[in-house]
Amino acid sequence: MRRITLWIVSTIAAVVLLFSYRTSLGGQAPSPVAGAAAPGIVPSPPAEPRSTRSTGSTRSTGSTVNGTVAQTRWGPVQVQVTINNGRITEVRTLLRPSGNDRDDEINGYALPRLRAEALAAQSARIDAVSGATVTSGGYVESLQAALDAAHVG
């Protein structure tokens, strides 16, 4: 009697698993991430009219670029880079994995470290933060995409 019961339960479990298994996405394109900014150069606001007096200051050439959205195991990661005169002057995180307290805790210490490393290295060749390896990988991927779009080495 035990063998028959075990066999029936096993068969039902196998059938349920087979029917719930997805073999492909059916050719559907991935849906855009809500809240994601379009990758590429961010248009600057219109310049303010200059006064007739010269202030003596010169404006630096700069641009702001959004990286692509890196889909990680724990959620999307996207950064925005500000570049002035060929140097990275700011890195902002636009999207990060969230949804639970653990994600918020990990990103609370990892993202500032990744930002500091990117500013110090002036490139996407930065070390991953221990304990946030997946987020670090997405950060580097998005950062490199932004630097590529801005044509910065």
Short mmCIF file of N, CA and C in Angstrom, two decimals:
data_model
loop_
_atom_site.label_atom_id
_atom_site.label_comp_id
_atom_site.label_asym_id
_atom_site.label_seq_id
_atom_site.Cartn_x
_atom_site.Cartn_y
_atom_site.Cartn_z
N MET A 1 0.82 -1.19 0.00
CA MET A 1 0.00 0.00 0.00
C MET A 1 0.87 1.26 0.00
N ARG A 2 1.98 1.23 0.77
CA ARG A 2 2.86 2.39 0.81
C ARG A 2 3.51 2.65 -0.53
N ARG A 3 3.88 1.60 -1.23
CA ARG A 3 4.53 1.75 -2.52
C ARG A 3 3.59 2.39 -3.53
N ILE A 4 2.37 1.95 -3.56
CA ILE A 4 1.40 2.51 -4.50
C ILE A 4 1.15 3.99 -4.18
N THR A 5 1.00 4.33 -2.92
CA THR A 5 0.79 5.72 -2.52
C THR A 5 1.99 6.57 -2.91
N LEU A 6 3.19 6.08 -2.65
CA LEU A 6 4.41 6.80 -3.01
C LEU A 6 4.50 6.97 -4.52
N TRP A 7 4.17 5.93 -5.28
CA TRP A 7 4.21 5.99 -6.73
C TRP A 7 3.22 7.01 -7.27
N ILE A 8 2.01 7.04 -6.74
CA ILE A 8 0.98 7.98 -7.20
C ILE A 8 1.39 9.43 -6.89
N VAL A 9 1.87 9.67 -5.69
CA VAL A 9 2.30 11.01 -5.31
C VAL A 9 3.48 11.46 -6.18
N SER A 10 4.41 10.57 -6.44
CA SER A 10 5.57 10.89 -7.27
C SER A 10 5.15 11.22 -8.70
N THR A 11 4.23 10.43 -9.23
CA THR A 11 3.75 10.66 -10.59
C THR A 11 3.03 12.00 -10.70
N ILE A 12 2.19 12.31 -9.74
CA ILE A 12 1.47 13.59 -9.74
C ILE A 12 2.46 14.75 -9.65
N ALA A 13 3.45 14.63 -8.79
CA ALA A 13 4.46 15.68 -8.64
C ALA A 13 5.23 15.88 -9.94
N ALA A 14 5.59 14.79 -10.61
CA ALA A 14 6.32 14.89 -11.87
C ALA A 14 5.48 15.54 -12.95
N VAL A 15 4.21 15.20 -13.03
CA VAL A 15 3.31 15.79 -14.03
C VAL A 15 3.14 17.29 -13.77
N VAL A 16 2.97 17.67 -12.53
CA VAL A 16 2.83 19.09 -12.18
C VAL A 16 4.09 19.86 -12.56
N LEU A 17 5.25 19.30 -12.26
CA LEU A 17 6.51 19.97 -12.61
C LEU A 17 6.67 20.10 -14.12
N LEU A 18 6.29 19.07 -14.87
CA LEU A 18 6.40 19.13 -16.33
C LEU A 18 5.50 20.21 -16.91
N PHE A 19 4.29 20.33 -16.41
CA PHE A 19 3.38 21.33 -16.95
C PHE A 19 3.75 22.76 -16.53
N SER A 20 4.46 22.91 -15.45
CA SER A 20 4.82 24.26 -15.00
C SER A 20 6.17 24.72 -15.55
N TYR A 21 6.91 23.83 -16.22
CA TYR A 21 8.23 24.17 -16.75
C TYR A 21 8.08 25.02 -18.01
N ARG A 22 8.76 26.15 -18.04
CA ARG A 22 8.75 27.00 -19.23
C ARG A 22 9.94 26.65 -20.10
N THR A 23 9.68 26.38 -21.35
CA THR A 23 10.77 26.02 -22.25
C THR A 23 11.38 27.24 -22.92
N SER A 24 10.60 28.31 -23.10
CA SER A 24 11.13 29.52 -23.71
C SER A 24 10.18 30.67 -23.39
N LEU A 25 10.59 31.85 -23.81
CA LEU A 25 9.74 33.02 -23.61
C LEU A 25 8.75 33.19 -24.76
N GLY A 26 8.76 32.28 -25.70
CA GLY A 26 7.82 32.36 -26.80
C GLY A 26 8.13 33.49 -27.76
N GLY A 27 9.38 33.92 -27.83
CA GLY A 27 9.76 34.97 -28.76
C GLY A 27 9.39 36.37 -28.31
N GLN A 28 8.94 36.51 -27.10
CA GLN A 28 8.57 37.84 -26.61
C GLN A 28 9.81 38.62 -26.26
N ALA A 29 9.78 39.89 -26.57
CA ALA A 29 10.88 40.76 -26.18
C ALA A 29 10.76 41.05 -24.69
N PRO A 30 11.89 41.22 -24.00
CA PRO A 30 11.81 41.52 -22.59
C PRO A 30 11.10 42.86 -22.38
N SER A 31 10.28 42.91 -21.38
CA SER A 31 9.54 44.14 -21.12
C SER A 31 10.46 45.17 -20.48
N PRO A 32 10.24 46.45 -20.79
CA PRO A 32 11.09 47.47 -20.20
C PRO A 32 10.88 47.55 -18.69
N VAL A 33 11.92 47.93 -17.99
CA VAL A 33 11.86 48.03 -16.55
C VAL A 33 11.19 49.34 -16.18
N ALA A 34 10.21 49.26 -15.29
CA ALA A 34 9.54 50.48 -14.85
C ALA A 34 10.52 51.38 -14.11
N GLY A 35 10.53 52.65 -14.45
CA GLY A 35 11.40 53.60 -13.78
C GLY A 35 12.78 53.71 -14.39
N ALA A 36 13.05 52.91 -15.44
CA ALA A 36 14.36 52.96 -16.08
C ALA A 36 14.45 54.17 -16.99
N ALA A 37 15.61 54.80 -16.98
CA ALA A 37 15.87 55.92 -17.87
C ALA A 37 16.44 55.36 -19.17
N ALA A 38 16.16 56.03 -20.27
CA ALA A 38 16.66 55.59 -21.56
C ALA A 38 18.18 55.66 -21.57
N PRO A 39 18.84 54.60 -22.05
CA PRO A 39 20.30 54.63 -22.10
C PRO A 39 20.78 55.66 -23.12
N GLY A 40 21.96 56.18 -22.89
CA GLY A 40 22.56 57.12 -23.83
C GLY A 40 22.75 58.49 -23.21
N ILE A 41 23.14 59.43 -24.04
CA ILE A 41 23.43 60.78 -23.58
C ILE A 41 22.13 61.49 -23.20
N VAL A 42 22.14 62.11 -22.04
CA VAL A 42 20.99 62.84 -21.54
C VAL A 42 21.07 64.26 -22.09
N PRO A 43 20.03 64.73 -22.77
CA PRO A 43 20.08 66.09 -23.30
C PRO A 43 20.22 67.11 -22.17
N SER A 44 21.07 68.08 -22.40
CA SER A 44 21.26 69.11 -21.38
C SER A 44 20.14 70.14 -21.51
N PRO A 45 19.82 70.80 -20.39
CA PRO A 45 18.79 71.82 -20.45
C PRO A 45 19.25 72.97 -21.33
N PRO A 46 18.33 73.75 -21.89
CA PRO A 46 18.71 74.86 -22.74
C PRO A 46 19.60 75.85 -21.97
N ALA A 47 20.57 76.38 -22.68
CA ALA A 47 21.51 77.31 -22.04
C ALA A 47 20.81 78.61 -21.69
N GLU A 48 21.22 79.16 -20.56
CA GLU A 48 20.66 80.44 -20.15
C GLU A 48 21.25 81.54 -21.01
N PRO A 49 20.46 82.57 -21.31
CA PRO A 49 21.01 83.66 -22.10
C PRO A 49 22.14 84.34 -21.34
N ARG A 50 23.20 84.66 -22.05
CA ARG A 50 24.34 85.31 -21.42
C ARG A 50 24.07 86.80 -21.31
N SER A 51 24.58 87.36 -20.25
CA SER A 51 24.44 88.81 -20.10
C SER A 51 25.46 89.50 -20.99
N THR A 52 25.29 90.78 -21.17
CA THR A 52 26.21 91.53 -22.03
C THR A 52 27.55 91.72 -21.35
N ARG A 53 27.55 91.62 -19.99
CA ARG A 53 28.83 91.72 -19.28
C ARG A 53 29.51 90.39 -19.25
N SER A 54 30.80 90.40 -19.34
CA SER A 54 31.56 89.16 -19.24
C SER A 54 31.82 88.88 -17.77
N THR A 55 31.57 87.65 -17.36
CA THR A 55 31.80 87.29 -15.97
C THR A 55 33.20 86.76 -15.76
N GLY A 56 33.90 86.48 -16.85
CA GLY A 56 35.25 85.97 -16.72
C GLY A 56 35.33 84.47 -16.52
N SER A 57 34.22 83.80 -16.32
CA SER A 57 34.26 82.36 -16.12
C SER A 57 34.03 81.66 -17.45
N THR A 58 34.64 80.51 -17.57
CA THR A 58 34.43 79.72 -18.78
C THR A 58 33.64 78.50 -18.40
N ARG A 59 32.83 78.06 -19.33
CA ARG A 59 32.00 76.88 -19.10
C ARG A 59 32.75 75.64 -19.53
N SER A 60 32.76 74.61 -18.69
CA SER A 60 33.44 73.38 -19.07
C SER A 60 32.53 72.55 -19.96
N THR A 61 33.15 71.76 -20.80
CA THR A 61 32.36 70.88 -21.65
C THR A 61 32.05 69.63 -20.84
N GLY A 62 30.79 69.31 -20.74
CA GLY A 62 30.40 68.16 -19.94
C GLY A 62 29.18 67.50 -20.51
N SER A 63 28.98 66.27 -20.11
CA SER A 63 27.79 65.55 -20.55
C SER A 63 27.38 64.57 -19.47
N THR A 64 26.12 64.22 -19.52
CA THR A 64 25.56 63.23 -18.61
C THR A 64 25.04 62.09 -19.46
N VAL A 65 25.40 60.87 -19.06
CA VAL A 65 25.07 59.69 -19.86
C VAL A 65 24.46 58.62 -18.96
N ASN A 66 23.36 58.03 -19.42
CA ASN A 66 22.75 56.91 -18.71
C ASN A 66 23.31 55.61 -19.27
N GLY A 67 23.66 54.70 -18.39
CA GLY A 67 24.07 53.37 -18.82
C GLY A 67 22.85 52.53 -19.15
N THR A 68 23.07 51.38 -19.73
CA THR A 68 21.97 50.47 -20.00
C THR A 68 21.49 49.85 -18.69
N VAL A 69 20.31 49.29 -18.71
CA VAL A 69 19.78 48.59 -17.54
C VAL A 69 20.36 47.18 -17.55
N ALA A 70 21.15 46.88 -16.54
CA ALA A 70 21.74 45.54 -16.40
C ALA A 70 20.77 44.68 -15.58
N GLN A 71 20.28 43.63 -16.19
CA GLN A 71 19.36 42.73 -15.51
C GLN A 71 20.19 41.72 -14.71
N THR A 72 20.10 41.80 -13.39
CA THR A 72 20.83 40.87 -12.55
C THR A 72 19.85 39.88 -11.91
N ARG A 73 20.40 38.92 -11.25
CA ARG A 73 19.59 37.90 -10.57
C ARG A 73 18.67 38.52 -9.52
N TRP A 74 19.10 39.60 -8.89
CA TRP A 74 18.32 40.20 -7.81
C TRP A 74 17.52 41.41 -8.24
N GLY A 75 17.69 41.85 -9.49
CA GLY A 75 16.93 42.99 -9.98
C GLY A 75 17.78 43.87 -10.89
N PRO A 76 17.16 44.88 -11.50
CA PRO A 76 17.88 45.72 -12.46
C PRO A 76 18.82 46.71 -11.78
N VAL A 77 19.91 47.03 -12.48
CA VAL A 77 20.87 48.03 -12.02
C VAL A 77 21.13 48.99 -13.19
N GLN A 78 21.06 50.29 -12.92
CA GLN A 78 21.37 51.30 -13.94
C GLN A 78 22.05 52.48 -13.28
N VAL A 79 23.10 52.98 -13.93
CA VAL A 79 23.81 54.14 -13.42
C VAL A 79 23.78 55.28 -14.43
N GLN A 80 24.03 56.47 -13.92
CA GLN A 80 24.15 57.67 -14.75
C GLN A 80 25.49 58.31 -14.42
N VAL A 81 26.25 58.65 -15.45
CA VAL A 81 27.59 59.18 -15.28
C VAL A 81 27.63 60.61 -15.81
N THR A 82 28.26 61.50 -15.04
CA THR A 82 28.50 62.87 -15.48
C THR A 82 29.98 63.00 -15.77
N ILE A 83 30.28 63.50 -16.96
CA ILE A 83 31.66 63.62 -17.40
C ILE A 83 31.94 65.08 -17.76
N ASN A 84 32.99 65.62 -17.17
CA ASN A 84 33.43 66.99 -17.47
C ASN A 84 34.89 66.95 -17.89
N ASN A 85 35.16 67.51 -19.05
CA ASN A 85 36.52 67.57 -19.58
C ASN A 85 37.20 66.21 -19.58
N GLY A 86 36.47 65.18 -19.96
CA GLY A 86 37.04 63.85 -20.07
C GLY A 86 37.20 63.09 -18.76
N ARG A 87 36.75 63.67 -17.65
CA ARG A 87 36.88 63.01 -16.34
C ARG A 87 35.50 62.71 -15.78
N ILE A 88 35.39 61.57 -15.12
CA ILE A 88 34.14 61.20 -14.45
C ILE A 88 34.04 62.05 -13.18
N THR A 89 33.01 62.87 -13.11
CA THR A 89 32.85 63.74 -11.94
C THR A 89 31.72 63.29 -11.02
N GLU A 90 30.81 62.47 -11.53
CA GLU A 90 29.69 62.00 -10.70
C GLU A 90 29.16 60.70 -11.27
N VAL A 91 28.77 59.80 -10.38
CA VAL A 91 28.10 58.56 -10.76
C VAL A 91 26.89 58.42 -9.86
N ARG A 92 25.70 58.38 -10.46
CA ARG A 92 24.46 58.22 -9.71
C ARG A 92 23.84 56.87 -10.04
N THR A 93 23.24 56.26 -9.05
CA THR A 93 22.52 55.01 -9.27
C THR A 93 21.07 55.34 -9.56
N LEU A 94 20.59 54.98 -10.76
CA LEU A 94 19.20 55.23 -11.13
C LEU A 94 18.30 54.07 -10.73
N LEU A 95 18.77 52.86 -10.91
CA LEU A 95 18.01 51.67 -10.53
C LEU A 95 18.91 50.74 -9.74
N ARG A 96 18.34 50.08 -8.76
CA ARG A 96 19.08 49.12 -7.96
C ARG A 96 18.11 48.04 -7.51
N PRO A 97 18.64 46.86 -7.21
CA PRO A 97 17.75 45.81 -6.71
C PRO A 97 17.09 46.26 -5.40
N SER A 98 15.82 46.05 -5.30
CA SER A 98 15.10 46.41 -4.07
C SER A 98 13.91 45.46 -3.94
N GLY A 99 13.21 45.62 -2.91
CA GLY A 99 12.05 44.76 -2.72
C GLY A 99 12.01 44.11 -1.37
N ASN A 100 13.16 44.07 -0.71
CA ASN A 100 13.16 43.53 0.64
C ASN A 100 14.24 44.24 1.45
N ASP A 101 14.20 44.04 2.74
CA ASP A 101 15.15 44.72 3.63
C ASP A 101 16.59 44.30 3.38
N ARG A 102 16.80 43.06 2.99
CA ARG A 102 18.17 42.58 2.74
C ARG A 102 18.79 43.28 1.54
N ASP A 103 18.00 43.46 0.46
CA ASP A 103 18.50 44.20 -0.70
C ASP A 103 18.88 45.62 -0.30
N ASP A 104 18.04 46.26 0.48
CA ASP A 104 18.31 47.64 0.90
C ASP A 104 19.57 47.70 1.77
N GLU A 105 19.75 46.71 2.62
CA GLU A 105 20.93 46.66 3.49
C GLU A 105 22.21 46.49 2.66
N ILE A 106 22.18 45.55 1.74
CA ILE A 106 23.35 45.29 0.90
C ILE A 106 23.69 46.51 0.06
N ASN A 107 22.68 47.08 -0.60
CA ASN A 107 22.92 48.23 -1.46
C ASN A 107 23.30 49.47 -0.68
N GLY A 108 22.88 49.55 0.58
CA GLY A 108 23.23 50.69 1.42
C GLY A 108 24.72 50.83 1.64
N TYR A 109 25.43 49.69 1.68
CA TYR A 109 26.88 49.80 1.84
C TYR A 109 27.62 49.58 0.53
N ALA A 110 27.04 48.83 -0.41
CA ALA A 110 27.76 48.51 -1.64
C ALA A 110 27.79 49.67 -2.63
N LEU A 111 26.67 50.32 -2.86
CA LEU A 111 26.61 51.35 -3.89
C LEU A 111 27.52 52.55 -3.62
N PRO A 112 27.61 53.06 -2.38
CA PRO A 112 28.56 54.15 -2.14
C PRO A 112 30.02 53.72 -2.38
N ARG A 113 30.35 52.48 -2.07
CA ARG A 113 31.72 51.98 -2.30
C ARG A 113 31.99 51.86 -3.80
N LEU A 114 31.02 51.34 -4.54
CA LEU A 114 31.19 51.23 -5.99
C LEU A 114 31.35 52.61 -6.63
N ARG A 115 30.57 53.59 -6.17
CA ARG A 115 30.67 54.96 -6.68
C ARG A 115 32.05 55.52 -6.42
N ALA A 116 32.53 55.37 -5.18
CA ALA A 116 33.85 55.89 -4.82
C ALA A 116 34.95 55.23 -5.65
N GLU A 117 34.84 53.93 -5.88
CA GLU A 117 35.84 53.25 -6.69
C GLU A 117 35.82 53.72 -8.13
N ALA A 118 34.62 53.93 -8.69
CA ALA A 118 34.51 54.40 -10.07
C ALA A 118 35.11 55.80 -10.21
N LEU A 119 34.86 56.67 -9.24
CA LEU A 119 35.42 58.02 -9.29
C LEU A 119 36.94 57.98 -9.15
N ALA A 120 37.45 57.10 -8.31
CA ALA A 120 38.90 57.00 -8.12
C ALA A 120 39.58 56.37 -9.33
N ALA A 121 38.97 55.35 -9.91
CA ALA A 121 39.58 54.64 -11.04
C ALA A 121 39.38 55.38 -12.35
N GLN A 122 38.37 56.24 -12.43
CA GLN A 122 38.02 56.94 -13.66
C GLN A 122 37.75 55.97 -14.81
N SER A 123 37.20 54.81 -14.46
CA SER A 123 36.85 53.81 -15.46
C SER A 123 35.89 52.81 -14.81
N ALA A 124 35.51 51.80 -15.58
CA ALA A 124 34.65 50.75 -15.05
C ALA A 124 35.46 49.57 -14.53
N ARG A 125 36.76 49.69 -14.51
CA ARG A 125 37.62 48.63 -13.99
C ARG A 125 37.74 48.78 -12.47
N ILE A 126 36.70 48.33 -11.79
CA ILE A 126 36.64 48.45 -10.34
C ILE A 126 36.40 47.07 -9.73
N ASP A 127 36.76 46.95 -8.46
CA ASP A 127 36.56 45.69 -7.75
C ASP A 127 35.12 45.55 -7.31
N ALA A 128 34.66 44.31 -7.26
CA ALA A 128 33.33 44.03 -6.73
C ALA A 128 33.35 44.18 -5.21
N VAL A 129 32.21 44.53 -4.67
CA VAL A 129 32.08 44.64 -3.22
C VAL A 129 31.69 43.27 -2.68
N SER A 130 32.43 42.80 -1.69
CA SER A 130 32.17 41.51 -1.09
C SER A 130 30.77 41.48 -0.49
N GLY A 131 30.01 40.47 -0.81
CA GLY A 131 28.65 40.36 -0.31
C GLY A 131 27.63 40.97 -1.26
N ALA A 132 28.10 41.67 -2.28
CA ALA A 132 27.21 42.30 -3.26
C ALA A 132 27.76 42.03 -4.66
N THR A 133 28.19 40.82 -4.89
CA THR A 133 28.83 40.48 -6.15
C THR A 133 27.91 40.66 -7.35
N VAL A 134 26.66 40.25 -7.22
CA VAL A 134 25.71 40.35 -8.32
C VAL A 134 25.42 41.82 -8.64
N THR A 135 25.16 42.61 -7.63
CA THR A 135 24.91 44.04 -7.83
C THR A 135 26.15 44.71 -8.40
N SER A 136 27.32 44.33 -7.92
CA SER A 136 28.57 44.91 -8.43
C SER A 136 28.73 44.63 -9.92
N GLY A 137 28.41 43.42 -10.34
CA GLY A 137 28.51 43.07 -11.75
C GLY A 137 27.57 43.90 -12.61
N GLY A 138 26.34 44.09 -12.14
CA GLY A 138 25.39 44.93 -12.87
C GLY A 138 25.82 46.38 -12.91
N TYR A 139 26.40 46.86 -11.82
CA TYR A 139 26.88 48.23 -11.73
C TYR A 139 27.99 48.46 -12.76
N VAL A 140 28.94 47.54 -12.81
CA VAL A 140 30.06 47.66 -13.75
C VAL A 140 29.55 47.59 -15.19
N GLU A 141 28.60 46.70 -15.46
CA GLU A 141 28.04 46.57 -16.81
C GLU A 141 27.37 47.87 -17.25
N SER A 142 26.54 48.45 -16.40
CA SER A 142 25.86 49.69 -16.74
C SER A 142 26.84 50.87 -16.85
N LEU A 143 27.82 50.90 -15.94
CA LEU A 143 28.84 51.95 -15.96
C LEU A 143 29.64 51.89 -17.26
N GLN A 144 30.05 50.70 -17.67
CA GLN A 144 30.82 50.55 -18.91
C GLN A 144 29.99 50.98 -20.11
N ALA A 145 28.70 50.65 -20.12
CA ALA A 145 27.83 51.05 -21.23
C ALA A 145 27.72 52.57 -21.31
N ALA A 146 27.63 53.23 -20.15
CA ALA A 146 27.57 54.69 -20.13
C ALA A 146 28.86 55.29 -20.64
N LEU A 147 29.99 54.75 -20.22
CA LEU A 147 31.29 55.27 -20.66
C LEU A 147 31.49 55.02 -22.15
N ASP A 148 31.02 53.89 -22.65
CA ASP A 148 31.10 53.61 -24.08
C ASP A 148 30.25 54.61 -24.87
N ALA A 149 29.04 54.90 -24.37
CA ALA A 149 28.17 55.85 -25.06
C ALA A 149 28.76 57.26 -25.06
N ALA A 150 29.51 57.59 -24.02
CA ALA A 150 30.14 58.92 -23.93
C ALA A 150 31.50 58.95 -24.62
N HIS A 151 31.93 57.81 -25.15
CA HIS A 151 33.24 57.69 -25.82
C HIS A 151 34.39 58.06 -24.88
N VAL A 152 34.29 57.54 -23.65
CA VAL A 152 35.35 57.73 -22.66
C VAL A 152 36.01 56.38 -22.45
N GLY A 153 37.35 56.35 -22.44
CA GLY A 153 38.10 55.10 -22.28
C GLY A 153 37.83 54.49 -20.99
#
